Every structure is written in structure tokens, then in C-alpha cells.
Amino acid sequence: MFILSEDSQRTQGRDAQSSNIMAGKAVAESVRTTLGPRGMDKMLVDSGGDVVITNDGATILNKMDIEHPAAQMIVEVADSQEEEVGDGTTTAAVLAGNLLGEAEDLIEQDVHATTIVEGYHEAAEIALEAIAEQVDEADVDDEILQQVAESSMTGKGTGGLTATSLAETVVEAIRHVETDSGVARDNVTVHTQIGASSNATELVPGIIVDEEPVHDAMPAEVKDASIAILDVELDVRTGDVDAEYAIDSIDQLNAAIDAEEGELKGYAETVADSGADVVFTTEDVADRVATALANEGILVFEGLGDSDAREVASATGARRVGALEDLEDEDLGSADRIHTETFGDDDLAFVEGGAAAETVTVFVRGGTEHVVDELERAIEDALDVVATALESGEVVPGAGATEIAIADKIRQEAAGIEGRKQLAVTSFADAIDVVPRTLAANTGQDPIDALVDLRAAHESEGRAGLITSGDEVSIDDPFDNGVVDPADVKREAIESATEAATMIARIDDVIAAE
Ligand code: ADP
Ligand code: MG
């Protein structure tokens, strides 16, 4: 009896397991060389020829156009890592891949999938305890936050000097949006602009929109600005149909022109009367209206995108108005300063010190589009990790030290676990080892030697990482060297990698409809 259509494909048992595991491993393998401060970048070219150069795990996996369903689950590991904590995506993907690799060996030794799943979950619990033991006793202050930011940015093409000043900017931004109820991370935006060195990256106390004044004679700067946001076209009302006016005398013509002029002036006067000195409209502004508004000394931007309009509204407290006659004093927002500046071919409007929300923008500069794009990803990650570290107040040593401690604790506790599950627990520790091993390999060290040395140093000092500083690689205490990661980044990596690996390992039947 056939219950499946002729076209559907079915793989069962070991075949299904091993093909899923292989696919998952392959994906994780593809980001391995990007891990750590000496990680290499990948150049990804899409079918349209667009090029992205990046070191970011989640970005790479998402651009790779992966189809295999099990492989897709590893991409999801990176995605959820990115979403939850904003960093550690490569670590999580590499870990998931190696948990699968270890699972494959266990299956070959006739360890049942459910035993592997149980063992992995127990090991993950031990790992979380080990992370808690590694948490820094000291309070998370600005110095530590800067170290967190810098650790997350090393290897991201930011360069030495730049990384330090970028880290300062990132911490300043997050401190700015810190409230009693946590960090309002959404109030920090990143705006990229090509044309200067990345050292020129700075923090703007407000928001930036890609807009230029509608008229050259308008002021380039307005202080203590009152802002109106309109969804109104400022043009002479035209009929729905092409109307033809029969004008047969000069008087009639003049009257028609006067009427139009009056209407145009009326716009400018209505705006001026409302008290607004800066106007953002999502629609167009006719040249003659622009001239009249310029004469009133009002700064006007037209054709604003919907999201920009919302941003300006939320920063300044202005309410969007759909008809000019409805514009009232209470609809206006305010800001300390609005000014416009030209960068090469682009004009930008800076809205600083908005009255309604404490918003800040990291204004990212860089020589080329690829540089600013990668810098933007690095800064977004750094903003996320600093916010995470500040909110939880927990940081752990980076450079592989936390992973060495986790593997050590798991191996110790494995001794007390009975039966074949012990094998699975030990395998989990072996998979964790891949993080310091990969950091070693990517810095040109022998992975086995490095692992042995790290374990010995961990045994005697309690904390040992493979520190990269300039051209030097050494084994030392990461806290003494400012290599610090948020504890939540490590927790999330363990949890999401374990979840994906156990889910894939449990599958023994793949039924694919055509
Ligand atoms: P991920 O996508 O997992 O964040 P990264 O390429 O950003 O991958 O590498 C993160 C790892 O690099 C972390 O384990 C972190 O502790 C480590 N790391 C950061 N800076 C240094 C450094 N100076 N020396 C050694 N390891 C570092
Ligand atoms: Mg990172």
C-alpha cells in the first residue's frame, strides 16, 4: 500500500540521521575560519552581483542561500543568537556543528539518539553552572563595558586605534539611553556615511535623516526649533481633471494669478502663524511655496519617508498632521538644534536634542561602502553586547577561557554519570573544546598544543585564554587583558546550539514532498 505520492522522497534510519548531520556540520564549518580576532572575512556575491564582505556569522549564513532543512536549522541558531544577544553567532554555529559531529560518532558507537539528547541536555546544564562560576566579581563599569565593546569588534576590520575610540562611542551611546527600567536599545540608531576615515565616526545627540532643505535661501541651522510634521502637499490645488480656463482679459488673468499667489502665500502664513520654524512633510512642496516659506525664514524638508517621519515625531514629540488648517500649537515638537550639512553628494539633516525621547545616533564614517557596511554591523553588535552586559551586569572571560572552564567542569561531573549517557556528556565537552581550538587555529597556533597549554594554565590559575594583542598571541588571564564577553552571549550560544543539535540528532525519517 502506498500512502505517499510517487514524487515524494523518503530517507530513513541512519541514512536520514547522517545526511542531516552532514548538512548541519557543513554549514557550521563554513564560518569556522571567521572566528576570533584573527578570523578571516568572506566575500559573498549574490545572483544580482551585489557584493558583501563580512566577518559576521549571521550575515554570512543568511547570505549563503542555504536550502537543506537541517542546514537551515543551524542558520536559525545564528539568527536567534543575533536576535537575543546580538553577538556570538559564529561561536553558536561552530558549537552546533561540532555537537552534531560528536553525535555522529556516538551513533556509530551504537549510542541511541535519545541517550545523546539526554546527555547533551545534562551537559548544557553543567555548562551554565560553569558560566555562572566564571562571572566577574567586579561591577560592570564603563571600563569593563568598553572592553566588552572592543572584544566584540576585534577582527571586524576596525583597526587598532579605531576600535578603542569606537568602543568609547558605543558605551557613551548606551549610557545615554539607559533608564531606570533598563536600556532603551532601540533609541540608539546607526547612520552610515561614506567619505571620511572610520576615525571620524562620532556620536550625534539625536537623529539623522537623509534630507536637504527645499530652498537654498532657507536657514542651514535653527536653534530651539519648533517642528511641524505634515502629510500635506504644499502646492496649488489642481482639479481632478485638466480644466481649461477661458481667460479673455488681462484683468481676469491677473485675478487668477493673484488668487494662486494668495493661496501659496496662505500656506506660508499658516505655517508661520502656527509657530513652527522647521517643517517636515511627507509630500511635495511647490517651488513658489518654498520661496514664500524661505521668505518667512522657515526651514522645510519635503518627501520624507514614512519611517523617517515617525522617527522625527518620536524624537521631537511632534504630531503628524494631515491637513494644514488642522495644524495647531500642540502638534508641534521641539528640538535644541536642527541643522543641515552636505557630505559629498549627500545632504543630511541633524535633529539634535529632541524634547520627547533621548535618542542618539552613531554617525559611522568610512572610506567606501563596504567599509562602512561592515563597520555598521560591528557597531550594531557592539551596541547589543554592551546593552546586554549593562542590563545583566554579568561578564565572563573571553578568548576561550570560559569554554575551557566549561569543558573542564563537564568532564569532572561526567565521572559521576552512569551508563552510555556519560559518553554523550563527555562528547559535549569535546565539542566545546572546538571554540578555543578554532581560536588557536585561526591565529596560526597548533590547536592541540594550545588546548593542552590552556588546560594547564586553567588548572593552575583558574582563568586562561588565548590572548591576541597586536601581533602577539599568548596564554594569559583575559580579564587582565580586557578580553571580556557578556555572560548571556555564552549562555545563549550553549542553549541554542544544544537545542538545534539535539533536534537534528533525533530525526530518523525525512519525508520530502516534491
Ligand atoms: P562571534 O560571531 O562568535 O562573536 P567573533 O569572530 O566575534 O565570533 O569572535 C568571538 C570570540 O573572539 C570570543 O570568544 C571572544 O572572546 C574572542 N576574542 C575577542 N577579542 C579577543 C582577543 N583580543 N584575543 C583573543 N580572543 C578574543
Ligand atoms: Mg563577535
XYZ file of C-alpha atoms and ligand atoms in Angstrom:
542
model
C 0.000 0.000 0.000
C 1.322 3.462 -0.896
C 0.377 6.383 1.278
C 2.872 8.853 -0.169
C 2.717 10.326 -3.644
C 5.123 8.826 -6.165
C 7.131 12.036 -6.317
C 7.858 12.361 -2.622
C 11.268 11.302 -1.359
C 11.878 9.459 1.829
C 15.099 8.771 3.705
C 15.015 6.719 6.855
C 17.109 5.498 9.789
C 20.865 6.016 9.828
C 20.813 7.448 6.304
C 18.468 10.207 7.377
C 20.490 10.903 10.508
C 23.806 11.034 8.768
C 22.655 13.186 5.874
C 21.106 15.706 8.271
C 24.180 15.724 10.478
C 26.464 16.157 7.492
C 24.467 19.128 6.222
C 24.468 20.772 9.658
C 28.195 20.218 10.078
C 28.938 21.623 6.629
C 27.165 24.862 7.395
C 28.939 25.333 10.709
C 32.245 24.523 9.020
C 31.679 27.333 6.530
C 32.027 30.046 9.200
C 34.817 28.407 11.251
C 37.670 30.470 9.777
C 35.970 33.776 10.648
C 36.007 33.162 14.417
C 38.014 35.410 16.680
C 40.288 38.443 16.400
C 42.291 36.919 13.550
C 39.253 35.486 11.806
C 39.178 35.972 8.055
C 36.384 37.680 6.123
C 34.119 36.207 3.492
C 33.131 37.811 0.245
C 29.582 36.917 -0.721
C 28.270 37.632 -4.178
C 24.553 37.302 -4.785
C 22.836 36.381 -8.059
C 22.479 40.068 -8.892
C 26.231 40.616 -8.485
C 25.968 42.544 -5.222
C 28.999 42.041 -3.015
C 29.109 41.869 0.770
C 32.401 41.483 2.624
C 31.888 40.414 6.197
C 33.164 38.549 9.229
C 29.756 38.329 10.859
C 28.455 34.774 11.265
C 24.764 35.553 10.995
C 25.268 37.732 7.933
C 27.338 35.065 6.168
C 24.848 32.276 6.865
C 21.897 34.387 5.788
C 23.523 35.441 2.519
C 24.512 31.866 1.646
C 21.125 30.830 0.289
C 21.021 27.546 2.170
C 18.284 25.110 1.210
C 18.849 21.889 3.140
C 16.346 21.862 6.032
C 18.827 20.607 8.643
C 21.411 23.134 7.491
C 18.722 25.773 7.703
C 18.368 24.952 11.405
C 21.991 25.976 12.006
C 21.247 29.274 10.277
C 18.368 29.658 12.719
C 20.787 29.115 15.608
C 22.825 32.082 14.368
C 19.671 34.118 13.805
C 18.272 33.552 17.271
C 21.684 34.288 18.768
C 21.763 37.570 16.833
C 18.251 38.417 17.893
C 18.592 37.546 21.582
C 22.033 38.919 22.384
C 23.430 40.423 19.175
C 26.775 38.612 19.162
C 28.373 35.173 19.358
C 26.757 33.950 16.164
C 29.879 32.247 14.838
C 30.539 30.619 18.198
C 26.990 29.274 18.335
C 27.078 27.912 14.778
C 30.500 26.299 15.255
C 29.320 24.756 18.501
C 26.134 23.382 16.952
C 28.141 21.851 14.101
C 30.553 20.166 16.476
C 27.798 18.860 18.714
C 26.439 17.219 15.558
C 29.848 15.844 14.645
C 30.204 14.302 18.093
C 26.656 12.927 17.842
C 27.584 11.197 14.607
C 30.475 9.385 16.329
C 28.199 8.385 19.203
C 25.601 6.980 16.808
C 28.340 4.931 15.163
C 29.201 3.547 18.596
C 25.543 2.494 18.917
C 24.610 5.139 21.443
C 20.911 5.752 20.917
C 19.749 9.217 19.841
C 17.609 9.657 22.946
C 20.642 8.928 25.139
C 22.623 11.532 23.213
C 19.829 14.064 23.675
C 19.654 13.409 27.424
C 23.415 13.575 27.803
C 23.656 16.815 25.849
C 20.945 18.437 27.936
C 22.679 17.420 31.161
C 25.988 18.705 29.874
C 24.366 22.001 28.867
C 23.111 22.408 32.447
C 26.625 21.873 33.769
C 27.889 24.385 31.208
C 25.501 27.033 32.528
C 26.787 26.410 36.057
C 30.356 26.763 34.812
C 29.454 30.081 33.165
C 27.994 31.335 36.444
C 31.272 30.429 38.184
C 33.257 32.408 35.620
C 31.268 35.641 36.041
C 33.479 38.574 37.019
C 33.109 39.623 40.654
C 33.750 43.260 39.852
C 30.936 45.663 38.999
C 30.339 46.268 35.333
C 31.602 49.845 34.943
C 32.436 51.926 31.870
C 35.908 50.435 31.629
C 34.519 46.898 31.501
C 31.788 47.930 29.075
C 34.437 49.367 26.788
C 36.347 46.102 26.962
C 33.150 44.225 26.077
C 32.599 46.528 23.091
C 36.185 46.236 21.936
C 36.277 42.439 22.317
C 33.182 42.144 20.167
C 34.698 44.364 17.473
C 38.194 42.887 17.224
C 38.702 41.174 13.904
C 35.966 43.230 12.265
C 38.210 45.411 10.149
C 38.104 48.262 12.623
C 41.854 48.569 13.133
C 43.706 49.181 16.410
C 43.274 52.828 17.314
C 39.808 52.987 15.816
C 38.496 50.068 17.884
C 39.280 51.874 21.135
C 37.578 55.103 20.129
C 34.640 53.224 18.597
C 34.235 51.306 21.842
C 34.098 54.587 23.749
C 31.449 55.908 21.375
C 29.398 52.711 21.733
C 29.469 52.843 25.541
C 28.591 56.539 25.529
C 25.614 55.792 23.269
C 24.274 53.005 25.502
C 24.814 55.051 28.679
C 22.783 57.803 27.037
C 19.696 55.618 26.625
C 19.996 53.890 29.998
C 16.842 54.308 32.079
C 15.650 53.044 35.452
C 13.829 50.206 33.725
C 16.734 49.073 31.569
C 18.464 50.062 28.374
C 16.291 51.540 25.620
C 18.451 49.968 22.929
C 16.006 50.990 20.173
C 16.753 54.629 20.881
C 20.268 54.176 19.503
C 20.400 54.196 15.736
C 23.343 53.842 13.390
C 23.691 56.068 10.335
C 26.403 55.412 7.772
C 28.027 57.998 5.561
C 30.853 57.334 3.114
C 33.644 59.825 2.718
C 35.907 60.094 5.751
C 38.111 57.746 7.737
C 36.429 55.494 10.274
C 38.174 57.573 12.964
C 35.693 60.340 12.167
C 32.837 58.184 13.481
C 31.050 60.148 16.189
C 28.014 60.217 18.413
C 25.222 62.597 17.450
C 22.820 63.559 20.250
C 19.724 62.991 18.154
C 18.681 61.559 14.822
C 19.881 61.966 11.249
C 17.668 61.932 8.175
C 18.712 61.976 4.515
C 17.106 65.283 3.639
C 18.023 68.652 2.182
C 16.172 71.983 2.523
C 13.684 72.575 -0.291
C 15.106 76.041 -0.922
C 18.676 77.379 -0.910
C 17.694 80.534 0.938
C 16.433 78.591 3.950
C 18.495 78.679 7.142
C 21.076 75.878 7.484
C 20.602 75.887 11.224
C 17.670 76.516 13.544
C 18.177 76.590 17.299
C 15.365 75.891 19.775
C 13.358 74.629 16.850
C 9.574 74.179 16.824
C 8.806 71.351 14.476
C 5.748 70.540 12.395
C 5.357 67.203 10.630
C 2.854 67.302 7.800
C 1.334 64.746 5.495
C 0.286 67.584 3.254
C 1.208 68.601 -0.288
C 2.063 72.277 -0.337
C 1.045 73.144 -3.884
C -1.729 74.978 -5.672
C -4.869 72.888 -5.588
C -5.366 71.374 -9.019
C -8.600 69.807 -10.120
C -9.030 66.121 -10.767
C -9.481 66.818 -14.475
C -7.425 69.054 -16.746
C -9.558 72.126 -16.541
C -9.231 74.821 -19.133
C -9.808 78.356 -18.079
C -11.152 80.748 -20.619
C -9.334 83.920 -19.831
C -10.117 86.718 -22.203
C -8.860 89.783 -20.475
C -5.713 90.874 -18.723
C -7.786 91.625 -15.624
C -9.040 88.096 -15.477
C -5.531 86.763 -15.880
C -4.230 88.980 -13.120
C -7.088 87.948 -10.900
C -6.293 84.280 -11.496
C -2.603 84.843 -10.767
C -3.452 86.796 -7.627
C -5.714 84.027 -6.448
C -2.934 81.498 -6.900
C -0.364 83.724 -5.230
C -2.779 84.208 -2.392
C -3.202 80.508 -1.937
C 0.558 79.949 -1.954
C 1.205 82.779 0.489
C -1.600 81.405 2.592
C 0.360 78.181 3.119
C 3.432 80.061 4.243
C 1.405 82.281 6.533
C -0.495 79.373 8.082
C 2.779 77.631 8.822
C 4.358 80.792 10.203
C 1.282 81.535 12.326
C 1.427 78.074 13.856
C 4.774 78.988 15.336
C 6.699 76.271 13.503
C 10.128 77.210 12.255
C 11.009 73.773 10.861
C 8.654 71.704 8.722
C 8.974 68.105 7.609
C 6.403 66.974 5.078
C 5.955 63.548 3.570
C 4.561 65.156 0.399
C 5.964 67.663 -2.085
C 6.404 71.405 -1.790
C 5.934 73.598 -4.881
C 8.800 75.933 -5.760
C 6.763 79.052 -5.196
C 5.565 77.835 -1.813
C 9.186 77.048 -0.955
C 10.161 80.610 -1.841
C 7.387 82.008 0.317
C 8.397 79.741 3.217
C 12.039 80.727 2.765
C 10.995 84.365 2.961
C 9.402 83.601 6.317
C 12.724 82.087 7.461
C 11.247 78.607 7.799
C 13.375 75.515 7.178
C 11.425 72.916 5.174
C 12.141 69.334 4.136
C 9.915 67.526 1.643
C 9.252 63.953 0.539
C 10.109 62.460 3.911
C 9.890 58.673 4.101
C 7.327 57.249 6.478
C 9.895 55.750 8.854
C 11.891 58.992 8.982
C 8.674 60.885 9.724
C 7.955 58.510 12.586
C 11.483 58.873 13.928
C 11.353 62.665 13.866
C 7.952 62.528 15.523
C 9.081 60.263 18.325
C 12.283 62.223 18.965
C 10.730 65.687 18.971
C 7.212 64.929 20.203
C 5.616 66.441 17.087
C 2.243 65.029 15.986
C 1.716 64.314 12.315
C -0.954 66.485 10.755
C -2.915 65.542 7.638
C -4.384 68.954 6.728
C -2.690 72.336 7.046
C -5.742 74.014 8.553
C -5.616 71.477 11.410
C -2.084 72.485 12.421
C -2.110 73.768 15.979
C 0.425 74.741 18.560
C 0.084 71.479 20.428
C 1.009 69.483 17.308
C 4.480 70.981 17.279
C 7.513 69.186 18.598
C 10.756 70.739 19.675
C 14.489 70.194 19.443
C 17.557 72.055 20.666
C 19.033 72.329 17.205
C 18.295 71.278 13.662
C 20.976 71.744 11.052
C 21.839 70.543 7.591
C 25.189 69.511 6.235
C 26.479 68.299 2.883
C 28.712 65.234 2.627
C 29.885 64.718 -0.951
C 26.700 64.091 -2.935
C 24.539 63.635 0.126
C 22.691 66.134 2.267
C 21.825 65.249 5.810
C 19.568 66.861 8.363
C 20.544 66.511 12.027
C 17.764 66.731 14.593
C 19.531 67.181 17.929
C 18.216 67.337 21.460
C 14.646 66.331 20.642
C 12.312 67.068 23.524
C 10.407 63.793 23.566
C 12.977 60.999 23.613
C 16.622 60.510 24.492
C 17.697 59.283 21.095
C 21.262 59.118 19.858
C 22.834 58.173 16.552
C 26.217 56.636 15.934
C 27.290 58.504 12.812
C 29.528 55.959 11.115
C 32.147 57.205 8.672
C 34.366 55.153 6.398
C 36.153 55.365 3.076
C 33.979 53.060 0.996
C 30.577 51.440 1.061
C 31.995 48.026 2.021
C 33.949 49.557 4.883
C 31.013 51.455 6.370
C 28.677 48.481 5.934
C 30.968 46.122 7.844
C 31.626 48.824 10.423
C 27.885 49.247 10.854
C 27.465 45.511 11.538
C 30.347 45.585 14.033
C 28.905 48.614 15.822
C 25.388 47.136 15.932
C 26.876 44.013 17.551
C 28.890 46.098 19.995
C 25.814 48.155 20.943
C 23.922 44.918 21.580
C 26.611 43.328 23.751
C 27.183 46.471 25.787
C 23.426 46.741 26.379
C 23.314 43.053 27.332
C 26.289 43.361 29.688
C 24.922 46.513 31.301
C 21.455 45.061 31.832
C 22.588 41.736 33.291
C 25.699 43.105 34.974
C 27.470 39.848 34.171
C 30.593 39.381 32.105
C 32.871 36.378 31.649
C 36.428 35.986 30.349
C 36.711 35.725 26.554
C 39.496 34.314 24.370
C 38.358 30.737 25.005
C 38.790 30.869 28.792
C 35.109 30.360 29.577
C 34.940 27.431 27.149
C 37.994 25.809 28.766
C 36.308 26.171 32.166
C 33.038 24.720 30.833
C 34.702 21.675 29.264
C 36.719 21.076 32.435
C 33.651 21.159 34.672
C 31.670 18.897 32.346
C 34.474 16.304 32.298
C 34.707 16.351 36.085
C 30.986 15.842 36.521
C 30.767 13.246 33.756
C 32.629 10.802 36.001
C 29.549 10.590 38.206
C 27.134 9.911 35.348
C 26.243 6.287 34.691
C 25.931 4.307 31.501
C 26.270 5.418 27.920
C 24.949 8.854 28.787
C 28.390 9.531 30.201
C 29.787 9.191 26.690
C 27.367 11.810 25.421
C 28.242 14.198 28.256
C 31.964 13.830 27.561
C 31.351 14.348 23.851
C 29.673 17.647 24.690
C 32.885 18.762 26.400
C 34.855 17.748 23.305
C 32.544 19.881 21.152
C 33.051 22.880 23.466
C 36.832 22.490 23.075
C 36.429 23.371 19.428
C 35.963 27.058 20.299
C 39.448 27.540 21.852
C 40.885 25.150 19.273
C 39.453 27.222 16.457
C 40.670 30.469 18.037
C 44.128 28.867 18.143
C 43.990 27.613 14.574
C 42.808 30.993 13.297
C 45.776 32.709 14.957
C 48.190 30.262 13.341
C 48.812 28.227 16.517
C 48.798 24.479 16.777
C 45.313 23.718 18.132
C 46.337 20.650 20.157
C 49.314 22.346 21.819
C 47.231 25.411 22.571
C 44.494 23.297 24.137
C 46.965 21.444 26.351
C 48.619 24.700 27.456
C 45.263 26.376 28.093
C 44.083 23.480 30.239
C 47.290 23.533 32.268
C 47.036 27.302 32.792
C 43.349 26.978 33.703
C 44.275 24.281 36.233
C 46.858 26.481 37.934
C 45.312 29.955 37.503
C 41.568 29.296 37.215
C 41.305 31.538 34.163
C 43.243 31.138 30.941
C 42.594 32.435 27.453
C 44.463 32.603 24.199
C 45.003 36.350 24.034
C 45.672 38.076 20.744
C 47.212 41.504 21.114
C 48.730 43.144 18.070
C 50.997 40.532 16.512
C 51.390 38.601 19.753
C 49.460 35.541 20.855
C 49.864 34.428 24.465
C 48.153 32.468 27.186
C 47.032 34.765 29.971
C 44.105 35.919 32.095
C 41.562 37.533 29.723
C 40.351 39.921 32.465
C 43.893 41.310 32.781
C 43.909 41.850 29.029
C 40.467 43.363 28.564
C 39.049 40.413 26.616
C 35.566 40.197 28.057
C 32.251 38.798 26.774
C 28.757 39.163 28.268
C 27.733 36.015 30.171
C 24.429 35.999 28.281
C 26.228 35.627 24.951
C 27.834 32.397 26.181
C 24.583 31.128 27.730
C 22.591 31.765 24.600
C 25.222 30.049 22.428
C 25.133 26.921 24.604
C 21.351 26.821 24.712
C 20.600 27.467 21.064
C 23.364 25.158 19.792
C 22.227 22.348 22.099
C 18.638 22.765 21.045
C 19.399 22.636 17.321
C 21.865 19.742 17.587
C 19.533 17.580 19.680
C 16.622 18.325 17.419
C 18.569 17.305 14.318
C 20.021 14.175 16.011
C 16.559 12.910 16.922
C 15.275 12.889 13.351
C 15.325 9.439 11.731
C 12.863 9.907 8.928
C 12.855 12.621 6.293
C 9.844 12.756 4.023
C 10.070 15.404 1.346
C 7.163 16.207 -0.924
C 8.211 17.198 -4.435
P 31.213 35.522 17.208
O 30.385 35.664 15.989
O 31.003 34.197 17.860
O 31.082 36.658 18.144
P 33.858 36.534 16.706
O 34.588 36.416 15.429
O 33.341 37.868 17.079
O 32.715 35.471 16.687
O 34.830 36.002 17.851
C 34.436 35.999 19.192
C 35.493 35.358 20.052
O 36.738 36.065 19.975
C 35.078 35.353 21.512
O 35.325 34.090 22.052
C 35.992 36.414 22.118
O 36.255 36.179 23.488
C 37.226 36.253 21.284
N 38.115 37.422 21.332
C 37.793 38.731 21.187
N 38.905 39.504 21.307
C 39.942 38.673 21.540
C 41.349 38.850 21.767
N 41.908 40.054 21.783
N 42.097 37.733 21.965
C 41.533 36.511 21.934
N 40.245 36.275 21.739
C 39.438 37.343 21.538
Mg 31.543 38.659 17.786
